[in-house]
Amino acid sequence: MSWGDSFSMAWPWVALLWPLPWFVRRFLSGTSEPIQAISVPFGVEASGGSPGGRWRRLRAGGAWLCWTLLVFAGTHPLWAGDPVEVPRSGRNLMLAVDLSGSMKEQDLQLSGHPATRLAVVKSVLNPFIGRRQGDRLGLILFGDEAYLQTPLTFDRATVSQMLQEAVIGLAGESTAIGSAIGLAVRHLRDLPEAQRVLILLTDGQNTAGELSPQDALKLAVETGVRIHAIGVGADEMLIRTLFGTRRVNPSAELDEGLLRSFAEQTGGRYFRARDTQELESIYEELDRIEPVEQSKETYRPITPLFPWPLGAAVVLSLLMALGPPGAKFWSRIRPSGGAT
């Protein structure tokens, strides 16, 4: 149900409840006798009725007005704004982020201080998500298994929020790279081939999952999913021991050969992020990928109107609950004589 091009109601059937109080009073009150008139002093009657009577009539009308406002709010009125043009690149980017235990390694720097790999990934990936206007983005988090955290959507704020809420170990301590690719293929395979893109970010090798990396790669090649793989982690790290300081390679378990084969055989690229600056440059490079041009889309922003009648009903109810204004004044000047 709608009036014009802008106003509409999400639940117009709620308006059928408007006569409900009348039916309750008419058929369920248990009495049909009319309310007896109350005699009032002549002076008050001549002035238009007793204050109490006027207040009762005013309160009855206010009650109906409150109910009308509540019913109107219950219909969930909506206002559609002017059409807004949304540019579309036609690209569907699925982001697969590793949440295994090794992502807590503090071998990277963030604002000059040691930080976990996941913290650095979040700090760099969030601006990348914000820049992808016109793309549909999805988020896969993987550890022991892969989980679709956010399906493909234009809502970049939700994707960014779900990434920020991700914690290390949420999906387990191991690394199911094959399962992550398989899950991405499942959600990208029905799209036009040029629009299927997976950005895979990990710091290790496949150690879990029912789908092997080789089978996952075969699926990606068959369905035309292009994989950009990013290996995260420093090549060198100084640690202090009882025998002094020694150099270690915290990324010794990173399977670069596997990630490189993913990229080469699917038409994507492999990137190595040894520090925050390299990771930022990688996402800047991904930003430069030429989009697939498609016709622009438009949408009309919807503004819910129910808070206004609901708020008005609440305010009116509070005013009625305070009692008749000036009731104490009338009780002081009311004549002592007269019928009651």
JSON list of C-alpha atoms in Angstrom, two decimals, residues 172-282:
[
{"chain": "A", "resi": 172, "resn": "GLY", "atom": "CA", "xyz": [40.35, -22.77, 15.33]},
{"chain": "A", "resi": 173, "resn": "GLU", "atom": "CA", "xyz": [44.14, -22.88, 15.57]},
{"chain": "A", "resi": 174, "resn": "SER", "atom": "CA", "xyz": [44.91, -24.69, 12.29]},
{"chain": "A", "resi": 175, "resn": "THR", "atom": "CA", "xyz": [44.83, -23.42, 8.69]},
{"chain": "A", "resi": 176, "resn": "ALA", "atom": "CA", "xyz": [42.25, -24.76, 6.22]},
{"chain": "A", "resi": 177, "resn": "ILE", "atom": "CA", "xyz": [43.33, -22.96, 3.04]},
{"chain": "A", "resi": 178, "resn": "GLY", "atom": "CA", "xyz": [41.68, -25.49, 0.74]},
{"chain": "A", "resi": 179, "resn": "SER", "atom": "CA", "xyz": [38.34, -25.18, 2.55]},
{"chain": "A", "resi": 180, "resn": "ALA", "atom": "CA", "xyz": [38.49, -21.38, 2.33]},
{"chain": "A", "resi": 181, "resn": "ILE", "atom": "CA", "xyz": [39.01, -21.50, -1.43]},
{"chain": "A", "resi": 182, "resn": "GLY", "atom": "CA", "xyz": [36.28, -24.11, -1.85]},
{"chain": "A", "resi": 183, "resn": "LEU", "atom": "CA", "xyz": [33.81, -21.96, 0.11]},
{"chain": "A", "resi": 184, "resn": "ALA", "atom": "CA", "xyz": [34.69, -18.91, -1.97]},
{"chain": "A", "resi": 185, "resn": "VAL", "atom": "CA", "xyz": [34.24, -20.85, -5.21]},
{"chain": "A", "resi": 186, "resn": "ARG", "atom": "CA", "xyz": [30.79, -21.99, -4.07]},
{"chain": "A", "resi": 187, "resn": "HIS", "atom": "CA", "xyz": [29.63, -18.38, -3.63]},
{"chain": "A", "resi": 188, "resn": "LEU", "atom": "CA", "xyz": [31.32, -17.00, -6.76]},
{"chain": "A", "resi": 189, "resn": "ARG", "atom": "CA", "xyz": [30.74, -19.69, -9.36]},
{"chain": "A", "resi": 190, "resn": "ASP", "atom": "CA", "xyz": [27.27, -18.53, -10.47]},
{"chain": "A", "resi": 191, "resn": "LEU", "atom": "CA", "xyz": [28.46, -14.98, -11.24]},
{"chain": "A", "resi": 192, "resn": "PRO", "atom": "CA", "xyz": [29.77, -13.76, -14.60]},
{"chain": "A", "resi": 193, "resn": "GLU", "atom": "CA", "xyz": [33.29, -15.07, -15.02]},
{"chain": "A", "resi": 194, "resn": "ALA", "atom": "CA", "xyz": [35.07, -11.72, -15.16]},
{"chain": "A", "resi": 195, "resn": "GLN", "atom": "CA", "xyz": [33.59, -10.76, -11.79]},
{"chain": "A", "resi": 196, "resn": "ARG", "atom": "CA", "xyz": [34.87, -13.69, -9.70]},
{"chain": "A", "resi": 197, "resn": "VAL", "atom": "CA", "xyz": [37.77, -12.54, -7.54]},
{"chain": "A", "resi": 198, "resn": "LEU", "atom": "CA", "xyz": [39.16, -14.02, -4.34]},
{"chain": "A", "resi": 199, "resn": "ILE", "atom": "CA", "xyz": [41.75, -12.26, -2.18]},
{"chain": "A", "resi": 200, "resn": "LEU", "atom": "CA", "xyz": [43.34, -14.93, 0.02]},
{"chain": "A", "resi": 201, "resn": "LEU", "atom": "CA", "xyz": [45.41, -13.79, 3.00]},
{"chain": "A", "resi": 202, "resn": "THR", "atom": "CA", "xyz": [47.34, -16.28, 5.12]},
{"chain": "A", "resi": 203, "resn": "ASP", "atom": "CA", "xyz": [50.60, -16.68, 7.01]},
{"chain": "A", "resi": 204, "resn": "GLY", "atom": "CA", "xyz": [51.02, -20.46, 6.93]},
{"chain": "A", "resi": 205, "resn": "GLN", "atom": "CA", "xyz": [50.36, -23.67, 5.08]},
{"chain": "A", "resi": 206, "resn": "ASN", "atom": "CA", "xyz": [47.36, -25.93, 4.75]},
{"chain": "A", "resi": 207, "resn": "THR", "atom": "CA", "xyz": [47.09, -28.04, 7.91]},
{"chain": "A", "resi": 208, "resn": "ALA", "atom": "CA", "xyz": [43.36, -28.71, 8.21]},
{"chain": "A", "resi": 209, "resn": "GLY", "atom": "CA", "xyz": [40.10, -29.00, 6.29]},
{"chain": "A", "resi": 210, "resn": "GLU", "atom": "CA", "xyz": [38.48, -31.76, 4.26]},
{"chain": "A", "resi": 211, "resn": "LEU", "atom": "CA", "xyz": [39.30, -30.15, 0.89]},
{"chain": "A", "resi": 212, "resn": "SER", "atom": "CA", "xyz": [42.93, -30.35, -0.17]},
{"chain": "A", "resi": 213, "resn": "PRO", "atom": "CA", "xyz": [44.60, -27.28, -1.71]},
{"chain": "A", "resi": 214, "resn": "GLN", "atom": "CA", "xyz": [45.09, -29.16, -5.00]},
{"chain": "A", "resi": 215, "resn": "ASP", "atom": "CA", "xyz": [41.40, -30.01, -5.28]},
{"chain": "A", "resi": 216, "resn": "ALA", "atom": "CA", "xyz": [40.49, -26.45, -4.30]},
{"chain": "A", "resi": 217, "resn": "LEU", "atom": "CA", "xyz": [42.79, -25.09, -6.99]},
{"chain": "A", "resi": 218, "resn": "LYS", "atom": "CA", "xyz": [41.19, -27.40, -9.55]},
{"chain": "A", "resi": 219, "resn": "LEU", "atom": "CA", "xyz": [37.74, -26.09, -8.62]},
{"chain": "A", "resi": 220, "resn": "ALA", "atom": "CA", "xyz": [38.92, -22.48, -8.87]},
{"chain": "A", "resi": 221, "resn": "VAL", "atom": "CA", "xyz": [40.42, -23.07, -12.34]},
{"chain": "A", "resi": 222, "resn": "GLU", "atom": "CA", "xyz": [37.30, -24.87, -13.58]},
{"chain": "A", "resi": 223, "resn": "THR", "atom": "CA", "xyz": [34.96, -22.12, -12.38]},
{"chain": "A", "resi": 224, "resn": "GLY", "atom": "CA", "xyz": [37.16, -19.22, -13.45]},
{"chain": "A", "resi": 225, "resn": "VAL", "atom": "CA", "xyz": [37.76, -17.74, -9.99]},
{"chain": "A", "resi": 226, "resn": "ARG", "atom": "CA", "xyz": [40.79, -15.47, -10.02]},
{"chain": "A", "resi": 227, "resn": "ILE", "atom": "CA", "xyz": [42.86, -15.72, -6.83]},
{"chain": "A", "resi": 228, "resn": "HIS", "atom": "CA", "xyz": [45.14, -12.99, -5.52]},
{"chain": "A", "resi": 229, "resn": "ALA", "atom": "CA", "xyz": [47.19, -14.59, -2.74]},
{"chain": "A", "resi": 230, "resn": "ILE", "atom": "CA", "xyz": [48.96, -12.63, 0.00]},
{"chain": "A", "resi": 231, "resn": "GLY", "atom": "CA", "xyz": [51.56, -14.20, 2.27]},
{"chain": "A", "resi": 232, "resn": "VAL", "atom": "CA", "xyz": [51.88, -12.30, 5.57]},
{"chain": "A", "resi": 233, "resn": "GLY", "atom": "CA", "xyz": [54.78, -12.32, 8.00]},
{"chain": "A", "resi": 234, "resn": "ALA", "atom": "CA", "xyz": [58.31, -11.01, 8.46]},
{"chain": "A", "resi": 235, "resn": "ASP", "atom": "CA", "xyz": [61.33, -12.92, 7.14]},
{"chain": "A", "resi": 236, "resn": "GLU", "atom": "CA", "xyz": [63.46, -12.06, 10.13]},
{"chain": "A", "resi": 237, "resn": "MET", "atom": "CA", "xyz": [62.86, -11.50, 13.81]},
{"chain": "A", "resi": 238, "resn": "LEU", "atom": "CA", "xyz": [65.18, -10.98, 16.78]},
{"chain": "A", "resi": 239, "resn": "ILE", "atom": "CA", "xyz": [64.36, -12.90, 19.94]},
{"chain": "A", "resi": 240, "resn": "ARG", "atom": "CA", "xyz": [66.14, -12.89, 23.27]},
{"chain": "A", "resi": 241, "resn": "THR", "atom": "CA", "xyz": [67.17, -16.17, 24.88]},
{"chain": "A", "resi": 242, "resn": "LEU", "atom": "CA", "xyz": [69.34, -17.25, 27.81]},
{"chain": "A", "resi": 243, "resn": "PHE", "atom": "CA", "xyz": [72.24, -17.47, 25.38]},
{"chain": "A", "resi": 244, "resn": "GLY", "atom": "CA", "xyz": [71.76, -14.01, 23.90]},
{"chain": "A", "resi": 245, "resn": "THR", "atom": "CA", "xyz": [69.87, -12.58, 20.93]},
{"chain": "A", "resi": 246, "resn": "ARG", "atom": "CA", "xyz": [69.37, -14.70, 17.86]},
{"chain": "A", "resi": 247, "resn": "ARG", "atom": "CA", "xyz": [67.68, -14.26, 14.49]},
{"chain": "A", "resi": 248, "resn": "VAL", "atom": "CA", "xyz": [64.77, -16.47, 13.49]},
{"chain": "A", "resi": 249, "resn": "ASN", "atom": "CA", "xyz": [62.45, -16.68, 10.50]},
{"chain": "A", "resi": 250, "resn": "PRO", "atom": "CA", "xyz": [58.88, -16.38, 11.87]},
{"chain": "A", "resi": 251, "resn": "SER", "atom": "CA", "xyz": [57.48, -17.15, 8.41]},
{"chain": "A", "resi": 252, "resn": "ALA", "atom": "CA", "xyz": [59.25, -20.48, 8.01]},
{"chain": "A", "resi": 253, "resn": "GLU", "atom": "CA", "xyz": [55.90, -22.29, 7.72]},
{"chain": "A", "resi": 254, "resn": "LEU", "atom": "CA", "xyz": [54.55, -19.99, 5.00]},
{"chain": "A", "resi": 255, "resn": "ASP", "atom": "CA", "xyz": [53.94, -22.11, 1.89]},
{"chain": "A", "resi": 256, "resn": "GLU", "atom": "CA", "xyz": [54.86, -19.54, -0.75]},
{"chain": "A", "resi": 257, "resn": "GLY", "atom": "CA", "xyz": [55.02, -22.16, -3.48]},
{"chain": "A", "resi": 258, "resn": "LEU", "atom": "CA", "xyz": [51.40, -23.13, -2.88]},
{"chain": "A", "resi": 259, "resn": "LEU", "atom": "CA", "xyz": [50.18, -19.53, -2.80]},
{"chain": "A", "resi": 260, "resn": "ARG", "atom": "CA", "xyz": [52.14, -18.68, -5.93]},
{"chain": "A", "resi": 261, "resn": "SER", "atom": "CA", "xyz": [50.58, -21.62, -7.79]},
{"chain": "A", "resi": 262, "resn": "PHE", "atom": "CA", "xyz": [47.11, -20.47, -6.75]},
{"chain": "A", "resi": 263, "resn": "ALA", "atom": "CA", "xyz": [47.75, -17.05, -8.29]},
{"chain": "A", "resi": 264, "resn": "GLU", "atom": "CA", "xyz": [49.56, -18.19, -11.44]},
{"chain": "A", "resi": 265, "resn": "GLN", "atom": "CA", "xyz": [47.10, -20.90, -12.43]},
{"chain": "A", "resi": 266, "resn": "THR", "atom": "CA", "xyz": [43.99, -18.76, -11.89]},
{"chain": "A", "resi": 267, "resn": "GLY", "atom": "CA", "xyz": [45.23, -15.56, -13.54]},
{"chain": "A", "resi": 268, "resn": "GLY", "atom": "CA", "xyz": [45.81, -13.69, -10.30]},
{"chain": "A", "resi": 269, "resn": "ARG", "atom": "CA", "xyz": [48.93, -12.40, -8.57]},
{"chain": "A", "resi": 270, "resn": "TYR", "atom": "CA", "xyz": [50.96, -13.44, -5.56]},
{"chain": "A", "resi": 271, "resn": "PHE", "atom": "CA", "xyz": [52.11, -10.80, -3.09]},
{"chain": "A", "resi": 272, "resn": "ARG", "atom": "CA", "xyz": [54.49, -11.03, -0.16]},
{"chain": "A", "resi": 273, "resn": "ALA", "atom": "CA", "xyz": [53.82, -8.74, 2.81]},
{"chain": "A", "resi": 274, "resn": "ARG", "atom": "CA", "xyz": [56.83, -8.66, 5.12]},
{"chain": "A", "resi": 275, "resn": "ASP", "atom": "CA", "xyz": [55.79, -5.44, 6.85]},
{"chain": "A", "resi": 276, "resn": "THR", "atom": "CA", "xyz": [52.94, -2.96, 7.10]},
{"chain": "A", "resi": 277, "resn": "GLN", "atom": "CA", "xyz": [54.20, -0.81, 4.22]},
{"chain": "A", "resi": 278, "resn": "GLU", "atom": "CA", "xyz": [54.35, -3.78, 1.84]},
{"chain": "A", "resi": 279, "resn": "LEU", "atom": "CA", "xyz": [50.85, -4.81, 2.83]},
{"chain": "A", "resi": 280, "resn": "GLU", "atom": "CA", "xyz": [49.55, -1.29, 2.17]},
{"chain": "A", "resi": 281, "resn": "SER", "atom": "CA", "xyz": [51.22, -1.22, -1.25]},
{"chain": "A", "resi": 282, "resn": "ILE", "atom": "CA", "xyz": [49.66, -4.58, -2.08]}
]
